[in-house]
Short mmCIF file of C-alpha atoms in Angstrom, two decimals:
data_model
loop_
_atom_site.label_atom_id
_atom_site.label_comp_id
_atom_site.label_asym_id
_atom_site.label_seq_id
_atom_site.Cartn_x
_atom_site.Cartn_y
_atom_site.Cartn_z
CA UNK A 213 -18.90 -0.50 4.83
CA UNK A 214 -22.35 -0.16 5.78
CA UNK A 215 -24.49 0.30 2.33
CA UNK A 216 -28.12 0.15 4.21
CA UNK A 217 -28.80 1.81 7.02
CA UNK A 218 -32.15 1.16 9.74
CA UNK A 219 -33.55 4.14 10.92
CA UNK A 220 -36.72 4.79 13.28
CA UNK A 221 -39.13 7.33 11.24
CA UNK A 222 -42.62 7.76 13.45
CA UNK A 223 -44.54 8.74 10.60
CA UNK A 224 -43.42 5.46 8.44
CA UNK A 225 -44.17 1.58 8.95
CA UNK A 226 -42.09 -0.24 11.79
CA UNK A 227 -39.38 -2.20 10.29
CA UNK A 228 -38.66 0.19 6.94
CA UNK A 229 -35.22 0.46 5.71
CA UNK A 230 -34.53 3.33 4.72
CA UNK A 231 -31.43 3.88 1.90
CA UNK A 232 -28.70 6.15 2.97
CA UNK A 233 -26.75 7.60 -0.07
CA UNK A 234 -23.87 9.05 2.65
CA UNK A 235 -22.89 5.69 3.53
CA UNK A 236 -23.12 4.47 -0.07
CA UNK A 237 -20.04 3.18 -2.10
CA UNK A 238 -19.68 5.61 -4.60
CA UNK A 239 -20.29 8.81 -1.87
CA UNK A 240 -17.53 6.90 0.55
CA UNK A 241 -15.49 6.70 -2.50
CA UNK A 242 -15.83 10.83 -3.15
CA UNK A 243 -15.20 11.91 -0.01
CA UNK A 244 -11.91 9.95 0.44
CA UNK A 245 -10.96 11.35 -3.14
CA UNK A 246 -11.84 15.07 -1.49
CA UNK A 247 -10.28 14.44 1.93
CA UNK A 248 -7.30 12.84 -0.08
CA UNK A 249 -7.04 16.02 -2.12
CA UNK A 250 -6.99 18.49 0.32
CA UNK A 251 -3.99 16.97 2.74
CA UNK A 252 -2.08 16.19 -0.72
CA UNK A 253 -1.89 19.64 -1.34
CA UNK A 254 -1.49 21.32 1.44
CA UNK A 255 1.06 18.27 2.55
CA UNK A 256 2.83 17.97 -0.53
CA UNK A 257 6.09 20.38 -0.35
CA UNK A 258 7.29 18.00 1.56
CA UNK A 259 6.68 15.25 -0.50
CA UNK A 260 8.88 16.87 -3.58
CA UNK A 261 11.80 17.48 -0.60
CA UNK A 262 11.49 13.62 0.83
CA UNK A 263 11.87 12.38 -3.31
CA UNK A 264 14.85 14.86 -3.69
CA UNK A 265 16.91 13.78 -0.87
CA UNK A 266 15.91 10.47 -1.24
CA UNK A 267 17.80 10.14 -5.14
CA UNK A 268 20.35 12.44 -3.29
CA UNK A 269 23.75 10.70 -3.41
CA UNK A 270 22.78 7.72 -5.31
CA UNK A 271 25.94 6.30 -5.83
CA UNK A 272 24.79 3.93 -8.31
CA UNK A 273 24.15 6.15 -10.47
CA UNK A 274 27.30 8.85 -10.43
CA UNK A 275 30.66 8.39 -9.16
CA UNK A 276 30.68 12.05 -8.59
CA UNK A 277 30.66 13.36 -5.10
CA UNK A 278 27.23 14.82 -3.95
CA UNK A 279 27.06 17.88 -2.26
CA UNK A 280 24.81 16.57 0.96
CA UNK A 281 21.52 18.78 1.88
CA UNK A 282 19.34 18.18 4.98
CA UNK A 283 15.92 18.42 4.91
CA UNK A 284 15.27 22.05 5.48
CA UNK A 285 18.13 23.12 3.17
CA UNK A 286 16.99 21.21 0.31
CA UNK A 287 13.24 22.87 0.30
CA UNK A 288 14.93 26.29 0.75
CA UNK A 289 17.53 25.55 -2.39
CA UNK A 290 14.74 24.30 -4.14
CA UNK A 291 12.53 27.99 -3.49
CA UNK A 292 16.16 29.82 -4.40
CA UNK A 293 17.23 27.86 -7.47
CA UNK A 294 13.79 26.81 -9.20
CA UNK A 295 11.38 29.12 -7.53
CA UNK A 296 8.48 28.63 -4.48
CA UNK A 297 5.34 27.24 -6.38
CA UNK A 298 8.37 24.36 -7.67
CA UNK A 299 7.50 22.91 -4.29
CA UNK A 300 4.17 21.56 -6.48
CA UNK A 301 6.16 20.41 -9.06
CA UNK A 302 4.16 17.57 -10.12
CA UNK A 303 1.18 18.23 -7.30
CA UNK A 304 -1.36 17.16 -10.86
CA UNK A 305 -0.18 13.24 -11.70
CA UNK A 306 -0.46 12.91 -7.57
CA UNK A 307 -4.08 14.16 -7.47
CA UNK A 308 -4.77 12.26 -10.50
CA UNK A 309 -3.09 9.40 -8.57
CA UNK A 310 -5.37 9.97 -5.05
CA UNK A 311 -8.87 10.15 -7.81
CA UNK A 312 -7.99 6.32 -8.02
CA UNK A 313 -5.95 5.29 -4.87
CA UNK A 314 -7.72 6.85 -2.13
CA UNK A 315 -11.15 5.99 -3.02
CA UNK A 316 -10.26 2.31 -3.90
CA UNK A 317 -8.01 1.89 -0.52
CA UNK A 318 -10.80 3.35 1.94
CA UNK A 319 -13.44 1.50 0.00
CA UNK A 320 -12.08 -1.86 -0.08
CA UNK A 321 -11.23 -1.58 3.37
CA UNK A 322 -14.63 -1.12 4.37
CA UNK A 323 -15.83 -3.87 2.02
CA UNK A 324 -13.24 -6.23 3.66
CA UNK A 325 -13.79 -5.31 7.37
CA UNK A 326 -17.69 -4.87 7.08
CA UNK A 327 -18.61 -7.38 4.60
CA UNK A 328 -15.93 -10.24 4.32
CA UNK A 329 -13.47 -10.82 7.36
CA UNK A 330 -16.48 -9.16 9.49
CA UNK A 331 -16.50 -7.53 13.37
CA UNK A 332 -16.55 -9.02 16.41
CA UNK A 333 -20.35 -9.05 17.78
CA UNK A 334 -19.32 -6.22 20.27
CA UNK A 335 -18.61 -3.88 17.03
CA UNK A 336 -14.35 -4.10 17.40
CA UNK A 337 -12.26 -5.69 14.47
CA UNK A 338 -9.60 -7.97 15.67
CA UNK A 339 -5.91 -6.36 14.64
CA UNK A 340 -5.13 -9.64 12.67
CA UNK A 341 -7.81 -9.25 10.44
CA UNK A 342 -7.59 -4.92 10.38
CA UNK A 343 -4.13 -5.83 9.17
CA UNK A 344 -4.80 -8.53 6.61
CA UNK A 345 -7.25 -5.45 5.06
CA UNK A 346 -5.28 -2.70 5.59
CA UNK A 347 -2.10 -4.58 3.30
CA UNK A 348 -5.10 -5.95 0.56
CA UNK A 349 -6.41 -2.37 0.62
CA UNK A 350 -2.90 -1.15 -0.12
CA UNK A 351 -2.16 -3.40 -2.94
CA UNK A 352 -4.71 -3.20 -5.00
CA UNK A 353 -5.49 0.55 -4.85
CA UNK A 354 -1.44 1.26 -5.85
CA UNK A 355 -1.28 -0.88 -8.30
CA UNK A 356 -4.13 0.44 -9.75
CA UNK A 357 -2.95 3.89 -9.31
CA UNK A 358 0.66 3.07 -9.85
CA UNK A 359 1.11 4.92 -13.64
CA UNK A 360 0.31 8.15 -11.76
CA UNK A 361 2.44 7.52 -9.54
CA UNK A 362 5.34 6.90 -11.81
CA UNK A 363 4.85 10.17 -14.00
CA UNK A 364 4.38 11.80 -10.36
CA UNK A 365 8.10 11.19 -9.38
CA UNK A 366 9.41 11.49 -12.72
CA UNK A 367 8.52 15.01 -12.71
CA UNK A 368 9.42 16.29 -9.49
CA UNK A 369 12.80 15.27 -10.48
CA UNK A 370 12.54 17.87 -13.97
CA UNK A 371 14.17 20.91 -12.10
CA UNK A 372 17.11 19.26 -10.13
CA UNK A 373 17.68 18.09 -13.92
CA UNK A 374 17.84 21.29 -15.07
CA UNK A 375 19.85 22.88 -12.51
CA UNK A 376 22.56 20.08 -13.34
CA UNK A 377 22.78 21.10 -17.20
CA UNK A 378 20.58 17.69 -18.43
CA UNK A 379 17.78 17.58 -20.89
CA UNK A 380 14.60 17.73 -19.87
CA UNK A 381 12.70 14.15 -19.98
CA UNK A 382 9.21 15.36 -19.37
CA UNK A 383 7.71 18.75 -19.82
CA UNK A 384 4.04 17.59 -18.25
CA UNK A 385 2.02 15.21 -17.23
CA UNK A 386 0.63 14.23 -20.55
CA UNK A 387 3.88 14.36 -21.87
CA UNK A 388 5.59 12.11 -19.70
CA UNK A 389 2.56 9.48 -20.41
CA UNK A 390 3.09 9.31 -24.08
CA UNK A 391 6.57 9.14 -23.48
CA UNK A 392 6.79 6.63 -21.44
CA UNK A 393 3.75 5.01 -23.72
CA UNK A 394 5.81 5.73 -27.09
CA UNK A 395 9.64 4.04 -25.53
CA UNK A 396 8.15 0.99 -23.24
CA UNK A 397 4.57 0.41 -24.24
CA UNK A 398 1.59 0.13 -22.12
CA UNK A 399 3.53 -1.87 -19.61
CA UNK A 400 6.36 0.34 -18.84
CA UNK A 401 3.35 2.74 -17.21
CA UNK A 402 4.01 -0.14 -14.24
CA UNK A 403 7.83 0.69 -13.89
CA UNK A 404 8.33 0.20 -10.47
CA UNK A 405 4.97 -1.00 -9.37
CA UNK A 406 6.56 -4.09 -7.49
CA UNK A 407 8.46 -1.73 -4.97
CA UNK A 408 5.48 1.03 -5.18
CA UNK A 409 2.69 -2.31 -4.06
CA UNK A 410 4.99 -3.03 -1.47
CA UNK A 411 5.36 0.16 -0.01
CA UNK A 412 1.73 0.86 -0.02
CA UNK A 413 1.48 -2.67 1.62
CA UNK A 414 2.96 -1.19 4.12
CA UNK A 415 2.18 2.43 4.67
CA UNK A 416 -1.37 1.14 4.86
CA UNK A 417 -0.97 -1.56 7.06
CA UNK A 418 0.68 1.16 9.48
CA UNK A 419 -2.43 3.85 8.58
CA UNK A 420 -5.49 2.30 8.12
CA UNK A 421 -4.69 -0.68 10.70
CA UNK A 422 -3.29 1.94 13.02
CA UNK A 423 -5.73 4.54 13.22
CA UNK A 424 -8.57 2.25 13.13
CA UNK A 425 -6.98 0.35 15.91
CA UNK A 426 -5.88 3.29 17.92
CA UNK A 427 -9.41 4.78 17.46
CA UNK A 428 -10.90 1.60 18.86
CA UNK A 429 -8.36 1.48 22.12
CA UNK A 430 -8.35 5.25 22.88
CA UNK A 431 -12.11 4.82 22.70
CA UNK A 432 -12.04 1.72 24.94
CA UNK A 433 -9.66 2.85 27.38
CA UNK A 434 -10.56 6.47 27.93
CA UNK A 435 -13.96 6.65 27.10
CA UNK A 436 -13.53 9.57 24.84
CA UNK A 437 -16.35 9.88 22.19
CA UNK A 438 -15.84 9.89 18.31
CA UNK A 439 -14.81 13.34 17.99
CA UNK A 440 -11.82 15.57 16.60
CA UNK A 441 -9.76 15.40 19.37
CA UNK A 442 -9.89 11.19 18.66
CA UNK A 443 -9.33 12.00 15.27
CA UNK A 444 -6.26 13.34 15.73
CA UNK A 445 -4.56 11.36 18.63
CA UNK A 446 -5.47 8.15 15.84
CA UNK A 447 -4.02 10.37 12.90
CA UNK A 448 -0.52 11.03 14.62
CA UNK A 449 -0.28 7.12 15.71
CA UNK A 450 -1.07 6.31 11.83
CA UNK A 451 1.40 8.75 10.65
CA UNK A 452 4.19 7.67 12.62
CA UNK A 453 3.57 4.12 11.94
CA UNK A 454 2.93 4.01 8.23
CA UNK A 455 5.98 6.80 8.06
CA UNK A 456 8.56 4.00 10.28
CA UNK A 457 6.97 0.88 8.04
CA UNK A 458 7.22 2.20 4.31
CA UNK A 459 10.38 5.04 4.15
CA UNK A 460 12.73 1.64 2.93
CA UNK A 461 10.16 0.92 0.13
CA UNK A 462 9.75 4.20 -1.01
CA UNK A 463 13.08 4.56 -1.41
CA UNK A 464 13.46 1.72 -3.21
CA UNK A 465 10.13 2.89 -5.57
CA UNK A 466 11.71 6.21 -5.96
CA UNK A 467 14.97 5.21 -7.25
CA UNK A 468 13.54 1.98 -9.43
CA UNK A 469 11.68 4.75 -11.17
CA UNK A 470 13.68 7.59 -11.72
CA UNK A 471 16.12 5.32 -12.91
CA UNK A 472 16.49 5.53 -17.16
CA UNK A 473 15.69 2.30 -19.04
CA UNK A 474 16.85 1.38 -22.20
CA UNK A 475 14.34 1.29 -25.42
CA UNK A 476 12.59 -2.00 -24.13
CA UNK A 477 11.86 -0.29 -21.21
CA UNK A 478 14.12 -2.34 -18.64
CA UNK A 479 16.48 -0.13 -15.88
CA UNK A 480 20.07 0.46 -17.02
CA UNK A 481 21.01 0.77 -12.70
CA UNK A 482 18.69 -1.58 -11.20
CA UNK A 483 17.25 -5.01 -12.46
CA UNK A 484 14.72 -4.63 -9.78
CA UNK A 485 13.52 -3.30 -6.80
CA UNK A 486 15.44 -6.46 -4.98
CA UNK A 487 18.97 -5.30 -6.72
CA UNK A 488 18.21 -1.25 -6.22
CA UNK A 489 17.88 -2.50 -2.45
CA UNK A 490 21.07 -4.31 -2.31
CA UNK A 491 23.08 -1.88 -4.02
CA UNK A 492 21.71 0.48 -1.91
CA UNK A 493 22.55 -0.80 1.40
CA UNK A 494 26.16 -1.92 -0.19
CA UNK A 495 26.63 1.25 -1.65
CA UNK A 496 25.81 3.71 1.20
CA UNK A 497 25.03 1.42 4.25
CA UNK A 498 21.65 0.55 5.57
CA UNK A 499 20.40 3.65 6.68
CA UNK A 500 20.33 5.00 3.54
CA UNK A 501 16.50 3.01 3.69
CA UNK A 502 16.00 6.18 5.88
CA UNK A 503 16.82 8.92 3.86
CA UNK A 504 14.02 11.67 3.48
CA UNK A 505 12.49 9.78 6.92
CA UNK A 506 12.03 13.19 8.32
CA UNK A 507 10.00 14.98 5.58
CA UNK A 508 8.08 11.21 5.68
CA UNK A 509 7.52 11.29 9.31
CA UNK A 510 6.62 15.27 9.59
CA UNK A 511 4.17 14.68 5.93
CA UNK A 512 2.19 11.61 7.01
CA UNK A 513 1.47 13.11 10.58
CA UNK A 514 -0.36 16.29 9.14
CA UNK A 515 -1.32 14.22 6.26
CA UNK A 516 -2.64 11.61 7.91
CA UNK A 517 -4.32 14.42 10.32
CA UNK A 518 -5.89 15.93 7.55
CA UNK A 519 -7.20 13.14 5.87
CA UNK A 520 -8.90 11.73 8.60
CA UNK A 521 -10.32 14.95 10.23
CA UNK A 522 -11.21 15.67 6.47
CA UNK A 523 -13.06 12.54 5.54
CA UNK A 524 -14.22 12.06 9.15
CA UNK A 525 -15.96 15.61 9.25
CA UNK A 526 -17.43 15.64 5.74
CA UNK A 527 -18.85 12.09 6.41
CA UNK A 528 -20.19 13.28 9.47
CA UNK A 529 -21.66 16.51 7.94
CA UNK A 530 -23.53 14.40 5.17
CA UNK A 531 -25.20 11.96 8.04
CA UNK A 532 -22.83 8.86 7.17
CA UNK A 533 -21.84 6.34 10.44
CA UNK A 534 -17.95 6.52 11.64
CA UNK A 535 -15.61 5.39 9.91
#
C-alpha cells in the first residue's frame, strides 16, 4: 500500500513529495468498509438462505427426518413463513462484522504485498507470495472480527426457531452479546473462530490472490487497461474461487456455532470444528461440505463484483493508485 505518493507540480520545487490522503491507511481502510457495506447488503439474502440450508438436515443434531429445500425454495419459504425483509435477518452484526474485517483484510494485504514480501521490479507480485498475503490477510482480519460473526449466524437462525415451536435465544444483536457474555464469558465471543479463521484463510486466498492475479494476467495477456470491464472479469474469477475453496469451512463454522453449549460454554454436538467435520461427512457423506454451494457461488460472484467495482471506483474517484 502506497502511503506517499511523487507527483510533478510545475509551480513547486523538483523533487517534492507531495502527501496523498486517498492512498493513506486509514482512507484505504474506509473505503473497503463502504465498498464492503454496499455488496453485503445488497448480496446478503443469499447469505441468510446459504446458513439455512447449510444447518438443514444436520443429523447430529435431530434424529428427526428433515423435510429437504433447495435453494430457491428455501428463500421463498422463508418470504411466506417469516416475511420478505427476514431475508436481512441479522444484515446489522454482519455490517458491524465488515467495519472490522474488510478494512483490516484489504489493508494488511497492501501492507504485506507493498511493504514486506514486496513486487517484482516490473510492478507484478509473484502468486506464491499474493497467496502467503491473501491467507495472513484472512486470518487476522476474522479473527478479529469473529464475535460479529458469531452473533451474525446465531440470529439468522431466530425465525427457523420459531417456526419449529423453540424459544427464542436472541432477540438482537446486543442481546445475543450479553448473552453469550453472561453464559461463556469473554471467550465464548470466539465460539467457532478456529473453523471461521480457516475459512477466511481460504475464501481470501481464492479472492484477494485471485483477483489480484487475474487482474495482473488479463492485463498482461490482453492488454486491456484498468477499467470496469477488468474489474469484473477479476471479480467473477475471485468469486468462483474463494466460493469452491471455503463452502467446507463454512459449513463447518456455521454448524460449530449454532450448535448450543453447555454453561461453560463448550458444544454439547461438536468438540470442535475437527469432530463437526467428521460427523458430518459420516453422518451425511462428503458432499454435505457442499451444501448451500449454490447461494455461495451465485453471492460471492456479485459480491465479489460489487466490492471490487465499489472500492475500485471510489478509490479512483478520490485520486488513489489501483488497487
Amino acid at each position: 500500500m502506497v502511503f506517499t505518493q511523487v507527483v510533478s507540480i510545475k509551480d513547486k520545487a523538483p523533487g517534492t513529495k507531495v502527501y496523498n490522503y486517498a492512498d493513506s491507511f486509514w482512507c484505504t481502510y474506509i473505503v473497503s468498509v463502504a465498498a464492503a457495506s454496499v455488496a453485503e447488503i445488497l448480496t446478503y439474502p443469499l447469505d441468510l438462505t446459504k446458513t439455512r440450508l447449510q444447518i438443514q438436515g444436520e443429523v447430529a443434531t435431530s434424529s428427526k427426518p428433515t423435510q429437504y429445500r433447495g435453494m430457491l425454495k428455501t428463500a421463498i419459504g422463508i418470504v411466506n413463513e417469516e416475511g420478505a425483509l427476514k431475508l436481512w435477518q441479522g444484515v446489522t452484526p454482519a455490517l458491524y462484522r465488515h467495519v472490522v474485517y474488510s478494512g483490516i483484510r484489504i489493508v494488511s494485504y497492501e501492507t504485506m504485498r507493498d511493504k514486506l514480501l514486496l513486487k517484482n521490479e516490473d510492478g507484478s507480485f509473484p502468486i506464491w507470495k499474493s497467496a502467503i498475503s491473501g491467507v495472513m490477510s484472512g486470518v487476522i482480519a476474522q479473527y478479529v472480527a469473529s464475535p460479529a460473526d458469531l452473533i451474525k449466524v446465531q440470529i439468522q437462525m431466530e425465525g427457523k426457531r420459531r417456526l419449529m415451536g423453540e424459544p427464542a435465544r436472541v432477540l438482537s444483536a446486543a442481546h445475543a452479546f450479553k448473552k453469550i457474555v453472561s453464559e461463556s464469558g469473554v471467550r465464548g465471543l470466539w465460539k467457532g473462530s478456529i473453523p471461521n479463521v480457516q475459512r477466511a484463510a481460504l475464501v481470501n486466498l481464492g479472492d484477494l490472490t485471485t483477483y489480484d492475479t487475474a487482474k495482473q494476467v488479463i492485463m498482461h495477456k490482453t492488454g486491456l487497461p484498468d477499467s470496469h470491464l477488468l474489474h469484473c472479469l477479476s471479480s467473477i474469477c475471485a468469486g468462483l474461487v474463494a466460493a469452491t475453496l471455503g463452502t467446507p469451512a463454512d459449513v463447518v463454522k456455521t454448524r460449530v456455532m449454532n450448535q448450543p453449549t453447555d454453561k461453560n460454554g463448550i458444544g454439547l454436538i461438536y468438540k470442535g470444528s475437527l469432530d463437526c467435520l467428521f460427523k458430518t461427512i459420516e453422518n451425511e457423506g462428503f458432499f454435505a461440505l457442499y451444501k448451500g454451494f449454490l447461494p455461495v457461488w451465485i453471492r460471492m460472484a456479485p459480491w465479489s463484483l460489487t466490492f471490487w467495482m465499489s472500492f475500485e471506483q471510489i478509490r479512483h474517484m478520490l485520486g488513489a493508485t489501483g488497487f
